[in-house]
XYZ file of C-alpha atoms in Angstrom:
573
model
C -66.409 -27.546 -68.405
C -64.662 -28.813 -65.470
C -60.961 -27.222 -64.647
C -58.662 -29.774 -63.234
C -56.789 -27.879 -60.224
C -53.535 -29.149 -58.732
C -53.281 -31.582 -56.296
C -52.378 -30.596 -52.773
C -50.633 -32.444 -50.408
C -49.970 -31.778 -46.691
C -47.508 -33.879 -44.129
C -49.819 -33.507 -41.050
C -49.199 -36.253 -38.688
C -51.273 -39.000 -38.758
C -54.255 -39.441 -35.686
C -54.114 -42.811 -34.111
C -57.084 -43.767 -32.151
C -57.017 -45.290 -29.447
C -59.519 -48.182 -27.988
C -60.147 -46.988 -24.289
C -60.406 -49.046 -21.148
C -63.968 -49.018 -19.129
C -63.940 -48.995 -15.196
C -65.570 -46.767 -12.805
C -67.748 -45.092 -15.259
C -64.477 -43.287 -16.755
C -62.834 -44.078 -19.849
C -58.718 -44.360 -19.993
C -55.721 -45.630 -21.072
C -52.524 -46.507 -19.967
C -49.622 -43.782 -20.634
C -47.097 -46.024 -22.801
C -50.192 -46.123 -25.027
C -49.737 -42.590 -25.943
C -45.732 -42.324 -25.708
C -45.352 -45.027 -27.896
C -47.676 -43.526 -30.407
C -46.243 -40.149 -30.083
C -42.304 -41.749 -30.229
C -43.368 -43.077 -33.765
C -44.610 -39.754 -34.746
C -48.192 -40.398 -35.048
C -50.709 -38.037 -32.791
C -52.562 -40.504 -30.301
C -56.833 -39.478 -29.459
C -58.855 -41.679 -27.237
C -61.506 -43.140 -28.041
C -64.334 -42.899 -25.051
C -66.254 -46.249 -24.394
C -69.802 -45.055 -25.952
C -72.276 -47.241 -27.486
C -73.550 -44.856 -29.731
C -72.549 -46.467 -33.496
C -72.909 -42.434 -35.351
C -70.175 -41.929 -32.621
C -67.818 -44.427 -33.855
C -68.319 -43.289 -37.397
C -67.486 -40.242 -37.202
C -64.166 -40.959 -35.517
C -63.403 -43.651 -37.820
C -64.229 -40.964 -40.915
C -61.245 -39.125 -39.047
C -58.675 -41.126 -37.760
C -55.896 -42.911 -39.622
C -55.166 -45.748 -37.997
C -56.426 -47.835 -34.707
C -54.832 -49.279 -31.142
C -57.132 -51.541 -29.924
C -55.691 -51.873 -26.399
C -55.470 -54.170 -23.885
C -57.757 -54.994 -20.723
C -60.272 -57.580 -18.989
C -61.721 -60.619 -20.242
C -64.183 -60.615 -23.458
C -67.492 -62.243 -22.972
C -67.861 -66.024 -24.355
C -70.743 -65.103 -25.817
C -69.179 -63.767 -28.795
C -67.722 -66.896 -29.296
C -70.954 -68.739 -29.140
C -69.440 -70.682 -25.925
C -71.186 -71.607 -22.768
C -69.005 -69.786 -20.098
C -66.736 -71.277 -17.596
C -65.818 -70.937 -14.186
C -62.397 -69.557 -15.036
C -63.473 -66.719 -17.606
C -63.200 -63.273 -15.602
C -66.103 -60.999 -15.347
C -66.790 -59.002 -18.264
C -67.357 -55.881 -19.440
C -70.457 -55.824 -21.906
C -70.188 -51.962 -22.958
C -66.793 -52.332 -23.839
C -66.952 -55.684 -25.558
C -69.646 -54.069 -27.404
C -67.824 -50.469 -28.162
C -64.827 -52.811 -29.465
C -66.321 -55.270 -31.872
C -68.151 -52.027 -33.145
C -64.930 -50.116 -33.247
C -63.316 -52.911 -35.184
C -66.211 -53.085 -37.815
C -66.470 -49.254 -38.656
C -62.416 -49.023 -38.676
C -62.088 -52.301 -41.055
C -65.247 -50.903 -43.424
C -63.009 -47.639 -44.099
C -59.623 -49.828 -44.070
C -57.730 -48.465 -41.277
C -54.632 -49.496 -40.047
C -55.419 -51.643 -36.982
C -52.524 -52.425 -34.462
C -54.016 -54.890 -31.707
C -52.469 -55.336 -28.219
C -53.430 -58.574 -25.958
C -56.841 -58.220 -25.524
C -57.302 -55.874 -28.799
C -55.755 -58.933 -30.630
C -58.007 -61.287 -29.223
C -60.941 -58.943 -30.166
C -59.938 -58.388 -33.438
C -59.332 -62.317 -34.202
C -62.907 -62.715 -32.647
C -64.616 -59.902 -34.824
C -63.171 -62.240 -38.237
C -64.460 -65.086 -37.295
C -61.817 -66.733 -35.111
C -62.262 -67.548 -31.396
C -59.886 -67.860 -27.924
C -59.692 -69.922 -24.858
C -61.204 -68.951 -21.848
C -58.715 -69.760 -19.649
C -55.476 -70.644 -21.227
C -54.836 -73.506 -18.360
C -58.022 -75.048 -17.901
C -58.640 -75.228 -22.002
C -55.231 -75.622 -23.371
C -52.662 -76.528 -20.359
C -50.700 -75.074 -18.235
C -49.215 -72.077 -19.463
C -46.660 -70.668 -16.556
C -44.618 -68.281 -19.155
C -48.116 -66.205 -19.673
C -48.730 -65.676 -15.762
C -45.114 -63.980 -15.403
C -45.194 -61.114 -12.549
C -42.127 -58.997 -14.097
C -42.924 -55.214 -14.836
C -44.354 -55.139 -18.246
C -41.523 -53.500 -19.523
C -39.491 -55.605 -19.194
C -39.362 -58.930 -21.527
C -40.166 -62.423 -19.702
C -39.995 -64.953 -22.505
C -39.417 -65.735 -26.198
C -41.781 -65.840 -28.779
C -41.047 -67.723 -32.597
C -41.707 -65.714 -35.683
C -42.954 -67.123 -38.712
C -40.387 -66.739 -41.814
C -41.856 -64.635 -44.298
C -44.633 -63.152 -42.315
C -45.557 -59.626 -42.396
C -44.175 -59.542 -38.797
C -41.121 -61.044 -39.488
C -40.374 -58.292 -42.555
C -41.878 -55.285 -40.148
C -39.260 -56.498 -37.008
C -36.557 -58.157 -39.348
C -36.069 -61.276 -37.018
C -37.735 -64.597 -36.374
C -37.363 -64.276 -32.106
C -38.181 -61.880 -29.853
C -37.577 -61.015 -26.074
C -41.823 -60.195 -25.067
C -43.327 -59.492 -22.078
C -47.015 -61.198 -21.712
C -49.843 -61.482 -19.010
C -53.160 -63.214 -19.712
C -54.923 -66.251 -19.080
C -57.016 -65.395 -22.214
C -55.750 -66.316 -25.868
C -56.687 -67.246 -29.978
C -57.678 -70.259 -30.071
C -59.235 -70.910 -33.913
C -57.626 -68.022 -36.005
C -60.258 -66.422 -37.995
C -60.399 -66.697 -41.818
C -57.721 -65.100 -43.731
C -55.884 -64.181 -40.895
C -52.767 -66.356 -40.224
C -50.790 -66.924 -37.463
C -47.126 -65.282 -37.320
C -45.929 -65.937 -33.890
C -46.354 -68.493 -30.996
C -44.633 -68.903 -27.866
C -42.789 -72.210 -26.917
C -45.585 -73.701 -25.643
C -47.402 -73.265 -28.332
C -49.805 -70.450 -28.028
C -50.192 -67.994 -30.403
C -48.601 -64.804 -30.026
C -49.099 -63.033 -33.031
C -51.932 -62.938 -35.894
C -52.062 -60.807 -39.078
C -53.693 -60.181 -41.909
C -52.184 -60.971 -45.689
C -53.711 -58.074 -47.606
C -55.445 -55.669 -45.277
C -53.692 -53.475 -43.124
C -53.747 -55.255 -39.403
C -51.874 -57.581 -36.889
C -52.739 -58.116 -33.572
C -49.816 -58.903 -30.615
C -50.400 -60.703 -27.569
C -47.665 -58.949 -25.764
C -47.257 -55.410 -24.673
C -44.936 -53.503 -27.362
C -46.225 -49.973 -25.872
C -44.721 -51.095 -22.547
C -41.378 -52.627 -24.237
C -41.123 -48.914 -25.697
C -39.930 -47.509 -22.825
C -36.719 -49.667 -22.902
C -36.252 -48.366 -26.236
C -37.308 -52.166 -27.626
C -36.361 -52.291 -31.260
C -39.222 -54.612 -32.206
C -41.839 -52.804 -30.388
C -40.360 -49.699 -32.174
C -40.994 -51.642 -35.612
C -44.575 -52.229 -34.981
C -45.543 -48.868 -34.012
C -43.315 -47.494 -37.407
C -45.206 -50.026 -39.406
C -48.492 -48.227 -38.180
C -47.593 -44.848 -38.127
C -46.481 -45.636 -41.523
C -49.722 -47.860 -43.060
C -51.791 -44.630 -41.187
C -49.336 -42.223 -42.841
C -50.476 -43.620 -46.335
C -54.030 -44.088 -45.250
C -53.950 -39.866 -44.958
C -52.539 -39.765 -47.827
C -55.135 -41.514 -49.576
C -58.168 -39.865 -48.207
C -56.548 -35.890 -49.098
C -56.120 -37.261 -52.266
C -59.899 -38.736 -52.606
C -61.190 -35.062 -51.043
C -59.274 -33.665 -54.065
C -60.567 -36.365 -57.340
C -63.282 -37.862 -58.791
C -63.336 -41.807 -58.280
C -64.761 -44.189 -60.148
C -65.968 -47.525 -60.690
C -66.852 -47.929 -64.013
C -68.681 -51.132 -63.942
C -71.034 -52.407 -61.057
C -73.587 -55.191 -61.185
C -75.954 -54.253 -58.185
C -79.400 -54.399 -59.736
C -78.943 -58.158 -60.544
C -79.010 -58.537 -56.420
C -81.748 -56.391 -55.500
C -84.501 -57.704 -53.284
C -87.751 -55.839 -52.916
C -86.455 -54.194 -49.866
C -83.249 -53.145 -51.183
C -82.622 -49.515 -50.320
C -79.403 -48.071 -51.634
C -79.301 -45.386 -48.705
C -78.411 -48.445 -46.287
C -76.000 -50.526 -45.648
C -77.517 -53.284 -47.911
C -75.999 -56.866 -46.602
C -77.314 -58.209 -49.893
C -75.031 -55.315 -51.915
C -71.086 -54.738 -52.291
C -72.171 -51.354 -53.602
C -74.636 -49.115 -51.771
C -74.565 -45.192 -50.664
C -73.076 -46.137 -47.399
C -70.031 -48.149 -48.471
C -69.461 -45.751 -51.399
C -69.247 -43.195 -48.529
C -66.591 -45.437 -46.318
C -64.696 -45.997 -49.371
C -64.716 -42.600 -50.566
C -65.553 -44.028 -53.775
C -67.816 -41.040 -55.570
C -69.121 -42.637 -58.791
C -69.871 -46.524 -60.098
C -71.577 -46.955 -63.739
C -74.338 -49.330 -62.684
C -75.547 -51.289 -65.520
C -79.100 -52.672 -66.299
C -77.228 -56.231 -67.175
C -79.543 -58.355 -69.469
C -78.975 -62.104 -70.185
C -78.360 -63.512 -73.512
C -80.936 -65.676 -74.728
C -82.528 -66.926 -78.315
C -82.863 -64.581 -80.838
C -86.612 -63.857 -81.647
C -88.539 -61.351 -81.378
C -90.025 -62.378 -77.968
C -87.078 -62.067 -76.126
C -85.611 -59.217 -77.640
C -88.539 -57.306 -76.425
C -88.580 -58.944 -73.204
C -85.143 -57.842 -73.119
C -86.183 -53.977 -74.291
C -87.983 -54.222 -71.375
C -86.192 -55.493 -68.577
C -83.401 -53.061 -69.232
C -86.025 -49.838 -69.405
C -87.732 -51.542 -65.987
C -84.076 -51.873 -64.420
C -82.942 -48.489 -65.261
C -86.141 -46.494 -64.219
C -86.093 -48.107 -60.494
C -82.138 -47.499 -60.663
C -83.985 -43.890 -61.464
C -86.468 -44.502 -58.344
C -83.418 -45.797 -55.753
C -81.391 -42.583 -56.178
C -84.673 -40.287 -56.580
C -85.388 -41.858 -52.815
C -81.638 -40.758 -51.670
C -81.837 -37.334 -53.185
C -79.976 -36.239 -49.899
C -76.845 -38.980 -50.834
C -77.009 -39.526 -54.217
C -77.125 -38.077 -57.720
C -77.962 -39.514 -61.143
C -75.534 -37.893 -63.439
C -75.678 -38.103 -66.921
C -72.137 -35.819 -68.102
C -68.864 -35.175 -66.821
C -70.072 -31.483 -65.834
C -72.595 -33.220 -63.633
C -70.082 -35.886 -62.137
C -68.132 -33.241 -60.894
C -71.095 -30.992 -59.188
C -72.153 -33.607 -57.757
C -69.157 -34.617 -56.184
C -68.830 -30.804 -54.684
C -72.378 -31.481 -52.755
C -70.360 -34.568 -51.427
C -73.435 -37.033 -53.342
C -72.350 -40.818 -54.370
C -72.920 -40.551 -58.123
C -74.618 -43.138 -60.414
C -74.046 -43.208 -64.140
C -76.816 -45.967 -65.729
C -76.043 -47.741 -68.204
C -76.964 -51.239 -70.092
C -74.833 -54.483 -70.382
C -75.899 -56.399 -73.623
C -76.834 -54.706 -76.859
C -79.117 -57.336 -77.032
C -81.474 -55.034 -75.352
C -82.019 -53.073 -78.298
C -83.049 -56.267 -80.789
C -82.963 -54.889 -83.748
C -84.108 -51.472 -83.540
C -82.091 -48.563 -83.586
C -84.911 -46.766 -82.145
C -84.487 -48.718 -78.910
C -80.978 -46.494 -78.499
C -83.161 -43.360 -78.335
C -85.321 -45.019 -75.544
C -82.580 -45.727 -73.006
C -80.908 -43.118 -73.485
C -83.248 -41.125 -72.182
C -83.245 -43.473 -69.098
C -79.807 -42.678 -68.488
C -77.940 -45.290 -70.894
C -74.569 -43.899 -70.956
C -72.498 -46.519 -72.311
C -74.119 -50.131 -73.906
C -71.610 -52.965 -73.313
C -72.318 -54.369 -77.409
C -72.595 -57.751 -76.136
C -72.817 -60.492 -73.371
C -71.678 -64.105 -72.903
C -73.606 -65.346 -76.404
C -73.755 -63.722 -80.353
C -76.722 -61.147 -80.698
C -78.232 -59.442 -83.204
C -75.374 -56.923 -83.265
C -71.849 -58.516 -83.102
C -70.467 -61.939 -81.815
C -68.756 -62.384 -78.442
C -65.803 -63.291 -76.527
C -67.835 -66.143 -74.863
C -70.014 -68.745 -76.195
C -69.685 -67.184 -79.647
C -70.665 -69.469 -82.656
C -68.819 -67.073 -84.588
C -72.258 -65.788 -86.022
C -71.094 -62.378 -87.975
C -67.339 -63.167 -88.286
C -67.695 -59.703 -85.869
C -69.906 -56.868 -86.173
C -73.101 -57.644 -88.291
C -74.467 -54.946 -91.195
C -76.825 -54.250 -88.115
C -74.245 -54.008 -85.786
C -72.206 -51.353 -88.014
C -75.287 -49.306 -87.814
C -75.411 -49.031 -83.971
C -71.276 -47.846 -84.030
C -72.792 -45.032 -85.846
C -76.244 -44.657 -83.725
C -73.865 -44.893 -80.688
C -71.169 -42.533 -81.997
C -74.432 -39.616 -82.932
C -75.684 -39.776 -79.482
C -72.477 -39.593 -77.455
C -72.984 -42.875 -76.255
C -69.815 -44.928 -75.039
C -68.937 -48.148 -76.820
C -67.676 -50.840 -74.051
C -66.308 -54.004 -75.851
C -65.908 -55.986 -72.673
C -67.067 -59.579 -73.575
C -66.748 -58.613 -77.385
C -65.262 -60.948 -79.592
C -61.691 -60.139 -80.841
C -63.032 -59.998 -84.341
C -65.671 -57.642 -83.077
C -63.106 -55.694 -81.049
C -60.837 -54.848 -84.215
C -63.760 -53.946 -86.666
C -65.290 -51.722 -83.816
C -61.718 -49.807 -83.436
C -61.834 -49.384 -87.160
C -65.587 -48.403 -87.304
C -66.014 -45.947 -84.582
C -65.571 -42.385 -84.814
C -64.724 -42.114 -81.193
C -62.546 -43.767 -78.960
C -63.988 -47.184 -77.132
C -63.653 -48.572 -73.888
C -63.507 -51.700 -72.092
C -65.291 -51.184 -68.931
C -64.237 -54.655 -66.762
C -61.625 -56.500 -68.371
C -57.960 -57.015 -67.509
C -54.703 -58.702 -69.508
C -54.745 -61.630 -71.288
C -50.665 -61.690 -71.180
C -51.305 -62.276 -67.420
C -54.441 -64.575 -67.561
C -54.825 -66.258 -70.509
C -58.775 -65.750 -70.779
C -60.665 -64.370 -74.174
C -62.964 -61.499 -71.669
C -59.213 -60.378 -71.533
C -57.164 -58.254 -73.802
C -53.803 -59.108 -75.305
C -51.303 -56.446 -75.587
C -51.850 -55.629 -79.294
C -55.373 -55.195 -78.248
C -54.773 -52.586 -75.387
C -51.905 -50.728 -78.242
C -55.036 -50.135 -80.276
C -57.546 -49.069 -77.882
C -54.925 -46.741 -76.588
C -54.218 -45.359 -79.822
C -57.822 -44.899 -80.455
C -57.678 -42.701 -77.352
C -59.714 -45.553 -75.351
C -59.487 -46.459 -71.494
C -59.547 -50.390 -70.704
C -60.931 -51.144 -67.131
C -59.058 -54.004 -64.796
C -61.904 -56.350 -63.700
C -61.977 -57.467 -60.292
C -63.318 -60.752 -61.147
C -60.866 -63.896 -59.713
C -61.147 -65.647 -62.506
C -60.004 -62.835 -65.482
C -56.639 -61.904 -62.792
C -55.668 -65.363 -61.931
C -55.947 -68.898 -63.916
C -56.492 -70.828 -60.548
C -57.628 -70.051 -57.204
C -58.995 -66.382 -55.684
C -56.829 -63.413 -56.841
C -56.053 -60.693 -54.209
C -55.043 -56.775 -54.715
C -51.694 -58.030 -55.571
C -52.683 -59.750 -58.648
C -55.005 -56.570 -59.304
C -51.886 -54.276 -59.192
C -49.609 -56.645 -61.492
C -52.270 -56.498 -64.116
C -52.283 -52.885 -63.700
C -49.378 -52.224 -63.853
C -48.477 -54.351 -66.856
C -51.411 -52.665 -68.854
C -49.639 -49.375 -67.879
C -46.398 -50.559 -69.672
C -48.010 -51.593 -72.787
C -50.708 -48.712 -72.689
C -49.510 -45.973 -71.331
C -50.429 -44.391 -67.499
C -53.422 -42.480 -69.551
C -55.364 -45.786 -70.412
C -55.988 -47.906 -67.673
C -58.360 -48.029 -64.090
C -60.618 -49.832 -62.761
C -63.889 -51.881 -63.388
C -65.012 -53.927 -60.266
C -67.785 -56.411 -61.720
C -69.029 -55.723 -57.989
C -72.280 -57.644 -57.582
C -72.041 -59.564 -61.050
C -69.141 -61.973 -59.633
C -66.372 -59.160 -58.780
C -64.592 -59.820 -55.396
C -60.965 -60.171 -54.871
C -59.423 -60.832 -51.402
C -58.304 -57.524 -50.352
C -61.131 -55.894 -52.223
C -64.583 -57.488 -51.662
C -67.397 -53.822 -52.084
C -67.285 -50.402 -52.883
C -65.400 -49.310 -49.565
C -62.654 -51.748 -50.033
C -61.627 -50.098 -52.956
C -60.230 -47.268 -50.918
C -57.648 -49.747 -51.066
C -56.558 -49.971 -54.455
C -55.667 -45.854 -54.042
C -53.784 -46.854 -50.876
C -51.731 -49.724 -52.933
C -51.010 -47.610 -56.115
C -49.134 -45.132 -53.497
C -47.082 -48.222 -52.341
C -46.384 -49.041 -55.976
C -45.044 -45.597 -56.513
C -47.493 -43.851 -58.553
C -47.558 -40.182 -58.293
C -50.881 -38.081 -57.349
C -51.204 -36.890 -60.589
C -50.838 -40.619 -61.823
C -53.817 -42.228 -59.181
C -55.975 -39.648 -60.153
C -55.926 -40.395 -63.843
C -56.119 -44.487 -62.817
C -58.698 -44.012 -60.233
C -61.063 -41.875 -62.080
C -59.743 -39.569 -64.327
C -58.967 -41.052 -67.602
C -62.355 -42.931 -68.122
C -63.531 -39.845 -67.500
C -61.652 -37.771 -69.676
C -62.478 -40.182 -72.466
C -66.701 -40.268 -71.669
C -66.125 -36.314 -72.133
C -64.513 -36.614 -75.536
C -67.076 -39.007 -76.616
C -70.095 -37.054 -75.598
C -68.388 -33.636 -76.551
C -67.764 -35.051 -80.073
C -69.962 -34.198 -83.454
C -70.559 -36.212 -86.217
């Protein structure tokens, strides 16, 4: 049986890459670049201009944070825009070795800080766009032409009121220093805007919930006049990189987990799990950017009529779903592991393999055949969510229940026990609450809700109320916080934020031993903030900002569904 070791933490200095100029076959950058870096106690590496994308990820697997720097004019075509006379000449390699930069940095969720041109870039790479030529497409723009030294300021720019950049610099003016003829134009999605100068150009975009802004001006240069703004923005990413390092030790040292994942529903007949799968929030390759080591991935099956046509066509969807789960990881032997125990989990992660635990959303797949238990099972089936949206043959549900066994049927009793013989975990996500209580009383091991969050926060029925998380916590049970807008927030898209209040309310009423995370990736998961596997790097990063202790993130991120799976399949009846 696995030994849990302590948890080690160092206080090395967080790497900042840099983004490097391109001219005369050489690659540099600009002194301040590295002073500034240094002054705010990070450890600046340049990045060479190379096209090669293996390059870029290794780096990025490295690094804790990003500078994307300043320099020449980026080429219209990235904008889809016809260029015009006044656009400079650009550089392709480097607009290319930047937008790739951007993509691999953003896919592990590093700290990006970008400077004039790197803010540009970085607005571009989201979806946004930029004039040309700030006079000929916007008007005359004098105050961005100034010929001072660029370290020294030249004129002011407005901060928005509650902006990041506004709480990082703790004032709504600054003294800059700017000089470009290139600018944002359209801010790209999710980004707002948190500065502009007073003619109206924007000086300043940022990102809500992930880690980046981008400044038009120069604060590397401003640093050597000892600016106190500049000075903020280079704390603010020595300190977002300083928890970024943080966060990947800590992954190096734990098992994480996702304990409920939807992909199979979006596979095509191309889908390979060893790629970057545009069709997926959960393949091998984001798992790997994420550091994310395990998801559950669950053959889901749709409620439908009870008969017995569709239960068997249901019996055999979810043994056709789990054996080419089986197949996809079989194919990846090199990245991946099925694992079936805890034991296994935790070899695998040693041989650094993404782990997949099967397992089957809807007892409905079983009909009415205990039988049926024995047959997935030895496909994998490590937990069996009881039920779906809909009443089946076993127990009635949290959605579009008629209320058909007042709970768990005679049938349904049977299966707690079938369940509870084979080791099996019992997830009551989307059980009814009459279900929920008879199961507690029923089962002879603890239970778990794999994806579902608080219903004192979001008053929805796939959610728990706090009574309900007392029990499953004194049962010895682990209850999952879904990712899914619609069980964190009762209108509009949740982000992290709203991910983190739930969590940390169901750690109140719980206890720190009984809560962590189910994504619903690819079955309707997606938060802003956390959209796939490698975003979820992200909920480690904001339980450190929160205040939770190593010890504490390794139980939520992994650790206590884990500990409870072992109980279960260590127990004998």
């Amino acid at each position: 049986m696995y030994q849990e070791k302590p948890l080690i933490q160092t206080n090395h200095k967080p790497v900042i890459g840099i983004s490097a100029n391109h001219c005369d076959e050489t690659s540099r950058i600009a002194d301040a670049y590295y002073t500034a870096i240094r002054k705010a106690g990070g450890v600046p590496l340049l990045i060479p201009v190379i096209g090669e994308s293996d390059y870029l990820k290794e780096i990025c697997d490295k690094v804790d944070g990003i500078v994307m720097s300043g320099g020449g004019d980026i080429d219209p075509s990235y904008i889809n825009a016809p260029t015009i006379p006044e656009a400079g000449t650009p550089d392709p390699e480097r607009d290319a070795y930047d937008v790739a930069l951007i993509k691999e940095a953003q896919a592990r969720q590093l700290p990006i800080l970008g400077i004039c041109r790197g803010m540009q870039i970085l607005n571009i790479v989201f979806g946004g766009d930029i004039y040309q030529d700030i006079n000929k497409e916007y008007g005359p723009a004098l105050m961005h032409s100034q010929e001072t030294p660029k370290w020294e300021a030249s004129h002011r720019v407005d901060i928005k009121a509650k902006s990041r950049l506004a709480q990082i610099t703790n004032t709504l003016t600054a003294e800059v220093n700017s000089l470009h003829h290139q600018a944002v134009k359209n801010i790209a999605n999710e980004f707002v805007a948190s500065a502009f100068s007073p003619d109206g150009i924007c000086e300043a975009i940022e990102h809500p919930y992930y880690p980046m802004i981008g400044v038009q001006w120069h604060p590397e240069q401003l640093m050597r006049a000892d600016d106190t703004i500049s000075k903020a923005l280079f704390n603010w990413l020595i300190e977002e990189a300083n928890y970024h390092r943080r966060a990947k030790e800590l992954h190096q040292q734990i098992v994480t987990l996702d304990s409920h994942t939807d992909t199979p529903m979006v596979w095509t007949p191309d889908t390979n799990l060893g790629e970057r799968c545009d069709e997926a929030q959960v393949d091998f390759v984001k798992m790997a950017e994420g550091q994310l080591d395990a998801v559950f991935t669950v053959a889901y099956i749709p409620q439908e009529p009870l008969n017995e046509q569709t239960r068997q066509k249901a019996f055999d969807n979810a043994k056709e779903i789990l054996t080419r789960l089986q197949k996809q990881v079989d194919s990846n032997s090199d990245k991946a592991a099925i694992c079936k125990t805890v034991d296994e989990i935790y070899a695998a992660k040693t041989l650094g393999k993404r782990i997949v635990v099967p397992a089957v959303e809807n007892g409905f797949a079983i009909g009415k055949d205990l039988g049926k238990i024995q047959q997935l099972y030895d496909l994998g089936m490590r937990y069996l969510t009881l039920c779906h949206n809909g009443d089946n043959d076993i127990c009635d549900s949290a959605n579009r229940t008629n209320h058909t066994h007042h709970g768990l049927s005679a049938f349904g009793h049977d299966v707690v026990k079938e369940l509870n013989n084979k080791g099996i975990v019992i997830d009551l996500s989307h059980a009814g609450e009459e279900t929920f209580w008879q199961v507690v009383a029923c089962s002879a091991t603890p239970v778990v809700c794999t994806h579902s969050s608080s219903r004192a926060l979001c008053n929805h029925p796939r959610n728990l109320s706090d009574e309900q998380l007392k029990a499953l916590a004194d049962k010895g049970g682990v209850c999952q916080i879904c990712l899914y807008s619609g069980f964190l927030v009762e209108d509009g898209e949740a982000t992290i934020a709203d991910a983190i209040a739930h969590l940390n309310h169901m750690v109140a009423v719980a206890g720190i031993e009984h809560v962590g995370f189910g994504s619903d990736f690819d079955g309707g998961g997606s938060i802003i903030g956390c959209r796939a596997a490698n975003e979820e790097f992200a909920l480690t990063v904001a339980l450190m900002k929160e205040g939770y202790s190593n010890h504490d993130i390794a139980l939520l991120r992994g650790g206590n569904f884990l500990r409870v799976m072992n109980k279960i399949q260590q127990t004998t009846i």
